[in-house]
Amino acid sequence: MTFSSGFLSLLVHGALIWCALSALGLGGLLLKDILRGESW
Amino acid sequence: MTEDKVLLEPTIGWILLALFSALWIGLGIYWGKRNRNFEDHALAGRNVGLALASATAAATWITSNTTMLAPQFALQLGVWGMLAYSMAAFGLILFAPLAGRIRQLMPHGYTSGDFFRLRYGRTAWGIFLVFTLFYSLTWLVSMAMAGGILLEALAGIDYVWGMTVILAVCVIYTMRGGLAAVIGTDFIQSLIILIGIVVVGFAVLRNVSVEQIHADLAANKPALIDVLFPAALMAIFNNLLFGLGEVFHNNVWWSRAFAFREGVGTKAFLIGGLVWLPIPVAAGFIALASGVLGVGVPSPDMVGPLVIANVLGDLGAIAIFIVVFCSLASSIDSLLAATSDLITEDVYRRLIQPAATPERLKSMAQWITLALGLGTWAVCVPRIGTLASVLFFAGPLVGSMIWPIVTGLYWRRASSTGAVGGMLLGAGAGLIAYFQIGWFVASTIGTAVSMAWVLGAASLSKERFDWNRLKEA
């Protein structure tokens, strides 16, 4: 039994999109913290 | 590594190295201005917010191994190899509740050593210090060595010069800026790494589709897409437990739990783990494309950079150079800071100079950072090639500390007998397994033996620990 092409595609594209969203999310979080004066 | 041809012109490598070195040192000096005493230097004033906290958790866990070894795992263990590597994210995710508990129980704590000393007494504390210093120093040396080797392989920069520059830069900004500089630079480094991986990943996918990769693997290397690949399935458990042991015991993570603002620790480690989770897949799948692209792989640990440079040329080589440099710096600085704080607090303050002022402790931490840097440099210069196996050797040691920590944080019955016996027996059994069977079961056996002893001792114990004693730190 092998992993299907669809599964591999979902895994790879999902991981890349997840990384992109993580970068955006961290940037957004920092902006929010700075605006609230809570970055550190 | 046997590749003679470098991926990037040495001049470009040196320019990139100089630019990023100047940036990190400048930021370290700027952020260091706010540090007045040891608490500011070691714990960034205990007031780090959610964004910086989450990013530093993820960035510190992204080592050069994550970006270089993940493709190697994919090349050798296939789809399961990438997923097995991703399991290390659970070290951060499962530490999340512990971080909140640590901050709550030890509002004045500095190090993981403080926990062992107050919770289990001096014998357990001593064993913990030996285990954790062995692990931390080995990790530090292996990272610095990896830095020299990778800069040489990627840009032809001489090993000793590359290793010296990356170590010196991290020592300077960690000395001047303490944990604040480490956390601040970690944020920038985490964004650079994430963006670099995404850009490179999608660029590779523009040249070769996942369907082509799958068809090539099915025809030539079917084991790599086999759902039941035994070696890869075993690697999942070993990676999971090694990751748990590394995060649960090491002062790199405890110092962050103390440094994050109250209420932030749990969320930050959870977010950090989730940020880290897809990176081994996003960075690793590139190796699976080597076959369909016809890229020769003389050395498996260079497969990622070789494929990227083949597909993207100089721009790809520049991207991988920056990602690797950031990955190395984000781990070396954290190890320098956390290990110097551990030696300052647990050795200098507790054993040598209990009456030292906060200003004196800060100064001592800076000198210890410098000494660690010089010591690491001296060990790295001869370029011993066997440190990766030494790091695996540390697997049973860190695995044996998981249960004393977890039970010690949540269970009043957890006893010193359980902690001391668990660490010694777990480490001993794990090391026997390491030599008799192999590295891939050493952490698992060490953790299992430690668990049995710790739980057995706790169930028989008449001790009922008073949590208020942890507030003395």
Short mmCIF file of C-alpha atoms in Angstrom, two decimals:
data_model
loop_
_atom_site.label_atom_id
_atom_site.label_comp_id
_atom_site.label_asym_id
_atom_site.label_seq_id
_atom_site.Cartn_x
_atom_site.Cartn_y
_atom_site.Cartn_z
CA MET A 1 0.00 0.00 0.00
CA THR A 2 1.43 3.39 -0.97
CA PHE A 3 0.57 7.01 -0.28
CA SER A 4 -1.43 8.41 -3.19
CA SER A 5 -0.36 11.30 -5.35
CA GLY A 6 -3.33 13.30 -4.04
CA PHE A 7 -2.24 12.74 -0.44
CA LEU A 8 1.36 13.82 -1.21
CA SER A 9 0.10 16.90 -3.01
CA LEU A 10 -2.16 17.83 -0.09
CA LEU A 11 0.69 17.28 2.37
CA VAL A 12 3.22 19.41 0.46
CA HIS A 13 0.89 22.25 -0.53
CA GLY A 14 -0.70 22.20 2.91
CA ALA A 15 2.71 22.48 4.62
CA LEU A 16 3.79 25.38 2.40
CA ILE A 17 0.52 27.27 2.88
CA TRP A 18 0.71 26.57 6.64
CA CYS A 19 4.22 28.09 6.73
CA ALA A 20 3.04 31.17 4.80
CA LEU A 21 0.07 31.64 7.14
CA SER A 22 2.37 31.19 10.16
CA ALA A 23 4.63 34.01 8.95
CA LEU A 24 1.61 36.26 8.38
CA GLY A 25 0.13 35.26 11.75
CA LEU A 26 3.35 36.02 13.66
CA GLY A 27 3.63 39.39 11.92
CA GLY A 28 0.01 40.18 12.77
CA LEU A 29 0.48 39.11 16.38
CA LEU A 30 3.51 41.38 16.78
CA LEU A 31 1.61 44.32 15.30
CA LYS A 32 -1.23 43.68 17.73
CA ASP A 33 1.19 43.44 20.68
CA ILE A 34 2.99 46.65 19.66
CA LEU A 35 -0.28 48.59 19.29
CA ARG A 36 -1.32 47.44 22.77
CA GLY A 37 2.13 48.19 24.20
CA GLU A 38 2.53 44.53 25.14
CA SER A 39 5.40 43.36 22.93
CA TRP A 40 7.73 43.14 25.99
CA MET B 1 30.12 15.98 2.80
CA THR B 2 32.01 15.20 -0.34
CA GLU B 3 30.72 17.85 -2.72
CA ASP B 4 33.62 19.86 -4.08
CA LYS B 5 31.65 22.36 -6.14
CA VAL B 6 30.15 25.11 -3.97
CA LEU B 7 26.69 26.49 -4.66
CA LEU B 8 27.45 30.17 -4.10
CA GLU B 9 30.40 32.43 -4.92
CA PRO B 10 32.54 32.88 -1.75
CA THR B 11 32.44 36.68 -2.20
CA ILE B 12 28.64 36.67 -2.13
CA GLY B 13 28.76 34.35 0.90
CA TRP B 14 31.08 36.72 2.75
CA ILE B 15 28.90 39.75 1.88
CA LEU B 16 25.77 37.99 3.19
CA LEU B 17 27.66 36.88 6.30
CA ALA B 18 28.87 40.44 6.94
CA LEU B 19 25.42 41.99 6.41
CA PHE B 20 23.60 39.62 8.75
CA SER B 21 26.41 39.69 11.32
CA ALA B 22 26.22 43.49 11.48
CA LEU B 23 22.42 43.34 11.78
CA TRP B 24 22.39 40.83 14.66
CA ILE B 25 25.20 42.56 16.59
CA GLY B 26 23.60 45.99 16.13
CA LEU B 27 20.24 44.74 17.36
CA GLY B 28 21.90 42.90 20.28
CA ILE B 29 23.64 46.07 21.45
CA TYR B 30 20.44 48.13 21.03
CA TRP B 31 18.25 45.67 22.96
CA GLY B 32 20.95 45.15 25.59
CA LYS B 33 20.61 48.79 26.69
CA ARG B 34 17.44 47.96 28.63
CA ASN B 35 19.19 45.32 30.76
CA ARG B 36 20.18 46.58 34.21
CA ASN B 37 20.50 43.39 36.29
CA PHE B 38 20.60 39.60 36.01
CA GLU B 39 16.81 39.29 35.78
CA ASP B 40 16.70 41.66 32.80
CA HIS B 41 19.68 39.95 31.15
CA ALA B 42 18.64 36.32 31.76
CA LEU B 43 14.85 36.64 31.51
CA ALA B 44 14.21 39.83 29.50
CA GLY B 45 12.43 41.34 32.51
CA ARG B 46 9.88 38.44 32.69
CA ASN B 47 7.54 40.42 30.44
CA VAL B 48 7.78 38.97 26.91
CA GLY B 49 4.53 39.23 24.92
CA LEU B 50 2.76 36.57 22.85
CA ALA B 51 4.17 37.37 19.39
CA LEU B 52 7.84 37.43 20.41
CA ALA B 53 7.29 34.45 22.73
CA SER B 54 5.69 32.30 20.02
CA ALA B 55 8.35 33.18 17.46
CA THR B 56 11.26 32.43 19.78
CA ALA B 57 9.79 29.03 20.69
CA ALA B 58 9.56 28.13 17.00
CA ALA B 59 12.85 29.73 15.89
CA THR B 60 14.96 28.09 18.59
CA TRP B 61 13.57 24.68 17.63
CA ILE B 62 14.42 25.36 13.96
CA THR B 63 18.07 24.34 13.89
CA SER B 64 20.24 23.78 10.85
CA ASN B 65 19.14 20.15 11.25
CA THR B 66 15.53 21.13 10.54
CA THR B 67 16.39 22.75 7.24
CA MET B 68 19.20 20.38 6.19
CA LEU B 69 18.37 17.04 7.82
CA ALA B 70 14.64 17.11 6.94
CA PRO B 71 15.44 16.70 3.21
CA GLN B 72 17.84 13.89 4.15
CA PHE B 73 15.07 12.19 6.16
CA ALA B 74 12.76 12.52 3.17
CA LEU B 75 15.40 11.11 0.83
CA GLN B 76 16.10 8.09 3.03
CA LEU B 77 12.76 7.46 4.80
CA GLY B 78 10.29 9.01 2.34
CA VAL B 79 6.91 10.46 3.30
CA TRP B 80 7.04 8.92 6.78
CA GLY B 81 10.52 10.40 7.25
CA MET B 82 9.15 13.93 6.82
CA LEU B 83 6.21 13.19 9.09
CA ALA B 84 8.53 11.57 11.68
CA TYR B 85 10.65 14.71 11.76
CA SER B 86 7.50 16.80 12.23
CA MET B 87 6.75 14.83 15.41
CA ALA B 88 9.47 16.85 17.15
CA ALA B 89 6.91 19.70 17.18
CA PHE B 90 5.12 17.82 19.94
CA GLY B 91 8.05 18.64 22.22
CA LEU B 92 6.89 22.26 22.10
CA ILE B 93 3.15 21.51 21.99
CA LEU B 94 3.24 19.20 25.03
CA PHE B 95 5.52 21.61 26.91
CA ALA B 96 2.81 24.29 26.55
CA PRO B 97 0.79 23.31 29.66
CA LEU B 98 4.01 22.73 31.60
CA ALA B 99 5.20 26.27 30.77
CA GLY B 100 2.08 27.75 32.34
CA ARG B 101 2.45 25.50 35.38
CA ILE B 102 6.15 26.41 35.78
CA ARG B 103 5.39 30.16 35.70
CA GLN B 104 2.60 29.66 38.23
CA LEU B 105 4.58 27.47 40.67
CA MET B 106 7.89 29.33 40.35
CA PRO B 107 7.17 33.04 39.80
CA HIS B 108 10.74 33.93 40.88
CA GLY B 109 12.54 30.97 39.24
CA TYR B 110 15.50 31.37 36.88
CA THR B 111 16.47 27.92 35.62
CA SER B 112 15.36 24.30 35.32
CA GLY B 113 18.12 23.62 37.89
CA ASP B 114 16.16 25.69 40.43
CA PHE B 115 13.27 23.26 39.98
CA PHE B 116 15.38 20.14 40.57
CA ARG B 117 17.13 21.67 43.59
CA LEU B 118 13.94 22.80 45.31
CA ARG B 119 11.72 19.90 44.27
CA TYR B 120 14.05 16.91 44.67
CA GLY B 121 17.12 18.04 46.63
CA ARG B 122 20.82 18.30 45.92
CA THR B 123 21.51 14.72 44.67
CA ALA B 124 18.89 14.91 41.92
CA TRP B 125 20.03 18.47 41.18
CA GLY B 126 23.63 17.29 40.74
CA ILE B 127 22.64 14.45 38.37
CA PHE B 128 20.43 16.84 36.42
CA LEU B 129 23.28 19.35 36.04
CA VAL B 130 25.67 16.69 34.73
CA PHE B 131 23.09 15.38 32.22
CA THR B 132 21.89 18.76 31.02
CA LEU B 133 25.36 20.32 30.70
CA PHE B 134 26.58 17.30 28.74
CA TYR B 135 23.59 17.61 26.40
CA SER B 136 23.73 21.41 26.06
CA LEU B 137 27.46 21.61 25.42
CA THR B 138 27.27 18.77 22.89
CA TRP B 139 24.39 20.51 21.11
CA LEU B 140 26.27 23.81 21.15
CA VAL B 141 29.46 22.28 19.72
CA SER B 142 27.54 20.34 17.07
CA MET B 143 25.67 23.50 15.97
CA ALA B 144 28.86 25.57 15.73
CA MET B 145 30.56 22.76 13.84
CA ALA B 146 27.56 22.42 11.52
CA GLY B 147 27.80 26.17 10.90
CA GLY B 148 31.40 25.91 9.70
CA ILE B 149 30.71 22.83 7.59
CA LEU B 150 27.58 24.27 5.96
CA LEU B 151 29.09 27.67 5.17
CA GLU B 152 32.03 25.88 3.57
CA ALA B 153 29.78 23.54 1.57
CA LEU B 154 27.39 26.29 0.47
CA ALA B 155 29.79 29.15 -0.28
CA GLY B 156 33.32 27.81 -0.07
CA ILE B 157 34.03 29.81 3.10
CA ASP B 158 36.86 28.12 4.98
CA TYR B 159 35.49 25.90 7.78
CA VAL B 160 37.41 27.57 10.61
CA TRP B 161 36.58 31.10 9.40
CA GLY B 162 32.87 30.33 8.92
CA MET B 163 32.58 28.60 12.30
CA THR B 164 34.51 31.41 13.99
CA VAL B 165 32.37 34.18 12.49
CA ILE B 166 29.00 32.60 13.27
CA LEU B 167 30.08 31.74 16.83
CA ALA B 168 31.64 35.17 17.44
CA VAL B 169 28.53 36.99 16.17
CA CYS B 170 26.22 34.95 18.42
CA VAL B 171 28.55 35.40 21.44
CA ILE B 172 28.75 39.19 20.95
CA TYR B 173 25.03 39.86 20.65
CA THR B 174 24.09 37.36 23.37
CA MET B 175 26.69 38.87 25.75
CA ARG B 176 25.49 42.40 25.11
CA GLY B 177 21.77 41.84 24.82
CA GLY B 178 21.05 38.71 26.88
CA LEU B 179 17.73 36.92 26.37
CA ALA B 180 16.07 40.08 25.00
CA ALA B 181 18.51 40.12 22.09
CA VAL B 182 18.05 36.38 21.57
CA ILE B 183 14.25 36.67 21.52
CA GLY B 184 14.24 39.78 19.33
CA THR B 185 16.57 38.31 16.72
CA ASP B 186 14.65 35.02 16.90
CA PHE B 187 11.52 36.85 15.71
CA ILE B 188 13.25 38.22 12.63
CA GLN B 189 15.02 34.90 12.00
CA SER B 190 11.76 32.93 12.25
CA LEU B 191 10.10 35.16 9.63
CA ILE B 192 13.12 34.92 7.30
CA ILE B 193 13.19 31.12 7.64
CA LEU B 194 9.42 30.73 7.06
CA ILE B 195 9.36 33.09 4.07
CA GLY B 196 12.52 31.48 2.64
CA ILE B 197 11.04 27.99 2.88
CA VAL B 198 7.75 29.09 1.27
CA VAL B 199 9.42 30.95 -1.60
CA VAL B 200 11.85 28.12 -2.33
CA GLY B 201 9.13 25.46 -1.98
CA PHE B 202 6.71 27.09 -4.41
CA ALA B 203 9.56 27.88 -6.81
CA VAL B 204 10.51 24.19 -6.88
CA LEU B 205 6.85 23.28 -7.50
CA ARG B 206 6.80 25.61 -10.54
CA ASN B 207 9.51 23.43 -12.08
CA VAL B 208 8.25 20.01 -11.07
CA SER B 209 4.75 18.94 -10.00
CA VAL B 210 3.93 16.71 -7.04
CA GLU B 211 2.34 14.27 -9.53
CA GLN B 212 5.67 13.96 -11.38
CA ILE B 213 7.51 13.43 -8.08
CA HIS B 214 5.01 10.75 -7.06
CA ALA B 215 5.24 8.95 -10.41
CA ASP B 216 9.06 8.97 -10.23
CA LEU B 217 9.03 7.59 -6.68
CA ALA B 218 6.46 4.92 -7.55
CA ALA B 219 8.65 3.75 -10.45
CA ASN B 220 12.11 4.02 -8.88
CA LYS B 221 11.86 4.22 -5.09
CA PRO B 222 8.48 2.80 -4.03
CA ALA B 223 9.62 2.30 -0.41
CA LEU B 224 9.63 6.08 0.04
CA ILE B 225 5.87 6.26 -0.48
CA ASP B 226 5.13 2.96 1.30
CA VAL B 227 2.50 3.40 4.02
CA LEU B 228 4.14 0.58 6.02
CA PHE B 229 7.85 1.53 5.99
CA PRO B 230 9.12 -0.11 9.24
CA ALA B 231 12.32 1.93 9.80
CA ALA B 232 10.45 5.19 9.28
CA LEU B 233 7.64 4.15 11.64
CA MET B 234 10.21 3.41 14.38
CA ALA B 235 11.85 6.80 13.81
CA ILE B 236 8.51 8.47 14.65
CA PHE B 237 8.58 7.24 18.27
CA ASN B 238 12.27 7.94 18.75
CA ASN B 239 11.96 11.48 17.40
CA LEU B 240 8.87 12.13 19.49
CA LEU B 241 10.53 11.00 22.75
CA PHE B 242 13.90 12.61 22.02
CA GLY B 243 12.06 15.86 21.25
CA LEU B 244 10.03 15.64 24.45
CA GLY B 245 13.14 14.96 26.56
CA GLU B 246 15.08 17.79 24.95
CA VAL B 247 12.37 20.39 25.50
CA PHE B 248 11.09 19.24 28.90
CA HIS B 249 14.45 19.37 30.69
CA ASN B 250 16.53 22.01 28.98
CA ASN B 251 17.01 25.47 30.36
CA VAL B 252 16.61 26.88 26.85
CA TRP B 253 12.87 26.27 27.26
CA TRP B 254 12.53 26.77 31.01
CA SER B 255 14.20 30.20 30.79
CA ARG B 256 11.56 31.14 28.22
CA ALA B 257 8.76 29.86 30.47
CA PHE B 258 10.12 32.18 33.19
CA ALA B 259 10.63 35.07 30.75
CA PHE B 260 7.20 35.08 29.11
CA ARG B 261 4.59 37.36 30.67
CA GLU B 262 2.13 35.63 32.99
CA GLY B 263 -0.59 33.89 30.98
CA VAL B 264 1.49 33.87 27.77
CA GLY B 265 3.63 30.71 28.15
CA THR B 266 1.02 28.07 27.36
CA LYS B 267 -0.32 29.87 24.28
CA ALA B 268 3.18 30.75 23.04
CA PHE B 269 4.54 27.19 23.15
CA LEU B 270 1.35 25.89 21.51
CA ILE B 271 1.62 28.45 18.69
CA GLY B 272 5.39 27.86 18.42
CA GLY B 273 4.80 24.12 18.02
CA LEU B 274 2.12 24.67 15.39
CA VAL B 275 4.38 27.06 13.49
CA TRP B 276 7.17 24.44 13.56
CA LEU B 277 4.99 21.43 12.64
CA PRO B 278 4.87 21.83 8.81
CA ILE B 279 8.50 22.93 8.36
CA PRO B 280 10.08 19.44 8.00
CA VAL B 281 7.54 18.62 5.27
CA ALA B 282 7.86 22.01 3.53
CA ALA B 283 11.67 21.81 3.61
CA GLY B 284 11.91 18.05 3.18
CA PHE B 285 9.79 17.34 0.09
CA ILE B 286 12.40 19.12 -2.04
CA ALA B 287 14.64 16.06 -1.64
CA LEU B 288 11.96 13.82 -3.18
CA ALA B 289 12.22 15.89 -6.36
CA SER B 290 15.91 15.02 -6.84
CA GLY B 291 15.10 11.91 -8.89
CA VAL B 292 12.72 13.50 -11.37
CA LEU B 293 15.05 16.51 -11.76
CA GLY B 294 18.04 14.23 -12.33
CA VAL B 295 20.08 15.88 -9.57
CA GLY B 296 23.02 13.71 -8.48
CA VAL B 297 23.29 13.47 -4.71
CA PRO B 298 26.86 12.66 -3.65
CA SER B 299 26.04 13.20 0.02
CA PRO B 300 22.48 12.85 1.44
CA ASP B 301 22.84 15.77 3.87
CA MET B 302 23.36 18.16 0.92
CA VAL B 303 20.32 17.03 -1.07
CA GLY B 304 18.17 20.07 -0.16
CA PRO B 305 20.67 22.76 -1.22
CA LEU B 306 21.66 20.77 -4.33
CA VAL B 307 18.07 20.51 -5.60
CA ILE B 308 17.34 24.16 -4.79
CA ALA B 309 20.49 25.42 -6.52
CA ASN B 310 19.75 23.16 -9.51
CA VAL B 311 16.22 24.54 -9.91
CA LEU B 312 16.66 28.15 -8.84
CA GLY B 313 20.32 28.88 -9.58
CA ASP B 314 22.13 31.65 -7.68
CA LEU B 315 18.96 33.08 -6.15
CA GLY B 316 18.11 29.68 -4.68
CA ALA B 317 21.63 29.32 -3.32
CA ILE B 318 21.40 32.77 -1.70
CA ALA B 319 18.02 31.85 -0.18
CA ILE B 320 19.28 28.59 1.31
CA PHE B 321 22.43 30.32 2.63
CA ILE B 322 20.31 32.91 4.46
CA VAL B 323 17.86 30.32 5.80
CA VAL B 324 20.70 28.12 7.09
CA PHE B 325 22.55 31.07 8.66
CA CYS B 326 19.36 32.20 10.45
CA SER B 327 18.59 28.62 11.58
CA LEU B 328 22.08 28.28 13.07
CA ALA B 329 22.08 31.67 14.78
CA SER B 330 18.61 31.19 16.30
CA SER B 331 19.78 27.98 18.03
CA ILE B 332 23.35 28.92 18.97
CA ASP B 333 22.32 32.19 20.64
CA SER B 334 19.61 30.43 22.68
CA LEU B 335 22.01 27.72 23.83
CA LEU B 336 24.66 30.26 24.79
CA ALA B 337 22.17 32.34 26.78
CA ALA B 338 20.44 29.43 28.53
CA THR B 339 23.64 27.55 29.38
CA SER B 340 25.41 30.64 30.71
CA ASP B 341 22.34 31.44 32.85
CA LEU B 342 22.31 27.86 34.15
CA ILE B 343 26.00 28.02 35.13
CA THR B 344 25.57 31.52 36.63
CA GLU B 345 22.50 30.60 38.70
CA ASP B 346 23.13 26.95 39.58
CA VAL B 347 26.91 26.88 39.91
CA TYR B 348 28.16 30.42 40.60
CA ARG B 349 25.25 31.76 42.67
CA ARG B 350 24.20 28.57 44.45
CA LEU B 351 27.60 26.95 45.04
CA ILE B 352 30.23 29.71 44.95
CA GLN B 353 28.88 33.19 45.69
CA PRO B 354 25.37 33.16 47.23
CA ALA B 355 25.59 36.84 48.19
CA ALA B 356 26.36 38.08 44.67
CA THR B 357 24.41 41.22 43.68
CA PRO B 358 22.08 41.17 40.63
CA GLU B 359 24.55 43.43 38.79
CA ARG B 360 27.43 41.08 39.60
CA LEU B 361 25.37 38.10 38.37
CA LYS B 362 24.65 39.88 35.10
CA SER B 363 28.34 40.57 34.59
CA MET B 364 29.18 36.95 35.46
CA ALA B 365 26.59 35.65 32.94
CA GLN B 366 28.23 37.77 30.23
CA TRP B 367 31.72 36.45 31.02
CA ILE B 368 30.41 32.87 31.10
CA THR B 369 28.83 33.41 27.66
CA LEU B 370 32.23 34.50 26.38
CA ALA B 371 33.95 31.52 28.03
CA LEU B 372 31.38 29.13 26.52
CA GLY B 373 32.01 30.65 23.10
CA LEU B 374 35.78 30.32 23.43
CA GLY B 375 35.51 26.75 24.76
CA THR B 376 33.16 25.76 21.94
CA TRP B 377 35.50 27.34 19.38
CA ALA B 378 38.49 25.41 20.76
CA VAL B 379 36.60 22.09 20.54
CA CYS B 380 35.32 22.86 17.02
CA VAL B 381 38.62 23.86 15.42
CA PRO B 382 39.92 20.26 14.99
CA ARG B 383 36.65 19.39 13.18
CA ILE B 384 35.84 16.10 14.90
CA GLY B 385 33.36 14.37 12.62
CA THR B 386 31.50 12.18 15.08
CA LEU B 387 29.46 14.65 17.10
CA ALA B 388 26.11 13.70 15.58
CA SER B 389 26.44 10.27 17.18
CA VAL B 390 27.37 11.90 20.50
CA LEU B 391 24.14 13.89 20.32
CA PHE B 392 22.16 10.68 19.79
CA PHE B 393 24.10 9.30 22.77
CA ALA B 394 22.46 12.05 24.85
CA GLY B 395 18.99 10.74 23.88
CA PRO B 396 18.65 8.33 26.85
CA LEU B 397 19.94 10.98 29.26
CA VAL B 398 17.30 13.52 28.26
CA GLY B 399 14.60 10.82 27.94
CA SER B 400 15.23 9.73 31.54
CA MET B 401 14.39 13.24 32.78
CA ILE B 402 10.90 13.47 31.23
CA TRP B 403 9.05 11.67 34.03
CA PRO B 404 10.81 13.27 37.02
CA ILE B 405 9.87 16.65 35.53
CA VAL B 406 6.26 15.90 34.60
CA THR B 407 5.41 14.13 37.86
CA GLY B 408 7.38 16.69 39.88
CA LEU B 409 5.31 19.53 38.45
CA TYR B 410 1.90 17.94 38.95
CA TRP B 411 2.11 15.23 41.61
CA ARG B 412 2.85 15.93 45.27
CA ARG B 413 3.76 12.25 45.82
CA ALA B 414 6.61 12.37 43.29
CA SER B 415 9.73 11.74 45.36
CA SER B 416 13.49 12.32 45.33
CA THR B 417 14.04 8.54 45.31
CA GLY B 418 11.90 8.33 42.19
CA ALA B 419 13.71 11.20 40.46
CA VAL B 420 17.26 10.05 41.27
CA GLY B 421 16.53 6.38 40.47
CA GLY B 422 14.53 7.28 37.36
CA MET B 423 17.34 9.38 35.92
CA LEU B 424 20.13 6.92 36.74
CA LEU B 425 18.30 3.71 35.80
CA GLY B 426 16.65 5.24 32.72
CA ALA B 427 19.93 6.67 31.43
CA GLY B 428 21.78 3.41 32.22
CA ALA B 429 19.23 1.18 30.49
CA GLY B 430 19.00 3.56 27.54
CA LEU B 431 22.77 3.59 27.08
CA ILE B 432 22.93 -0.21 27.20
CA ALA B 433 20.23 -0.29 24.52
CA TYR B 434 22.18 2.30 22.52
CA PHE B 435 25.24 0.04 22.39
CA GLN B 436 23.47 -3.34 22.24
CA ILE B 437 20.62 -2.52 19.84
CA GLY B 438 20.94 0.94 18.27
CA TRP B 439 20.27 4.68 18.61
CA PHE B 440 16.68 4.33 17.34
CA VAL B 441 15.49 2.56 20.52
CA ALA B 442 17.79 4.18 23.13
CA SER B 443 15.50 7.12 24.02
CA THR B 444 12.41 4.90 24.07
CA ILE B 445 13.93 2.36 26.47
CA GLY B 446 15.53 5.03 28.68
CA THR B 447 12.21 6.85 28.98
CA ALA B 448 10.24 3.64 29.66
CA VAL B 449 12.57 2.44 32.45
CA SER B 450 12.60 5.90 34.03
CA MET B 451 8.79 6.03 33.86
CA ALA B 452 8.40 2.64 35.57
CA TRP B 453 10.75 3.62 38.43
CA VAL B 454 9.35 7.14 38.92
CA LEU B 455 5.71 5.99 38.94
CA GLY B 456 6.51 2.99 41.17
CA ALA B 457 8.41 5.14 43.69
CA ALA B 458 5.65 7.76 43.73
CA SER B 459 2.93 5.21 44.33
CA LEU B 460 4.86 3.85 47.36
CA SER B 461 5.94 7.27 48.62
CA LYS B 462 4.57 8.86 51.78
CA GLU B 463 5.96 12.29 50.77
CA ARG B 464 3.48 15.09 50.08
CA PHE B 465 5.41 17.99 48.58
CA ASP B 466 4.49 21.53 49.60
CA TRP B 467 4.24 23.55 46.34
CA ASN B 468 5.08 26.77 48.19
CA ARG B 469 8.68 25.57 48.49
CA LEU B 470 9.11 26.15 44.75
CA LYS B 471 8.33 29.85 45.25
CA GLU B 472 11.62 30.25 47.15
CA ALA B 473 13.64 30.28 43.90
#
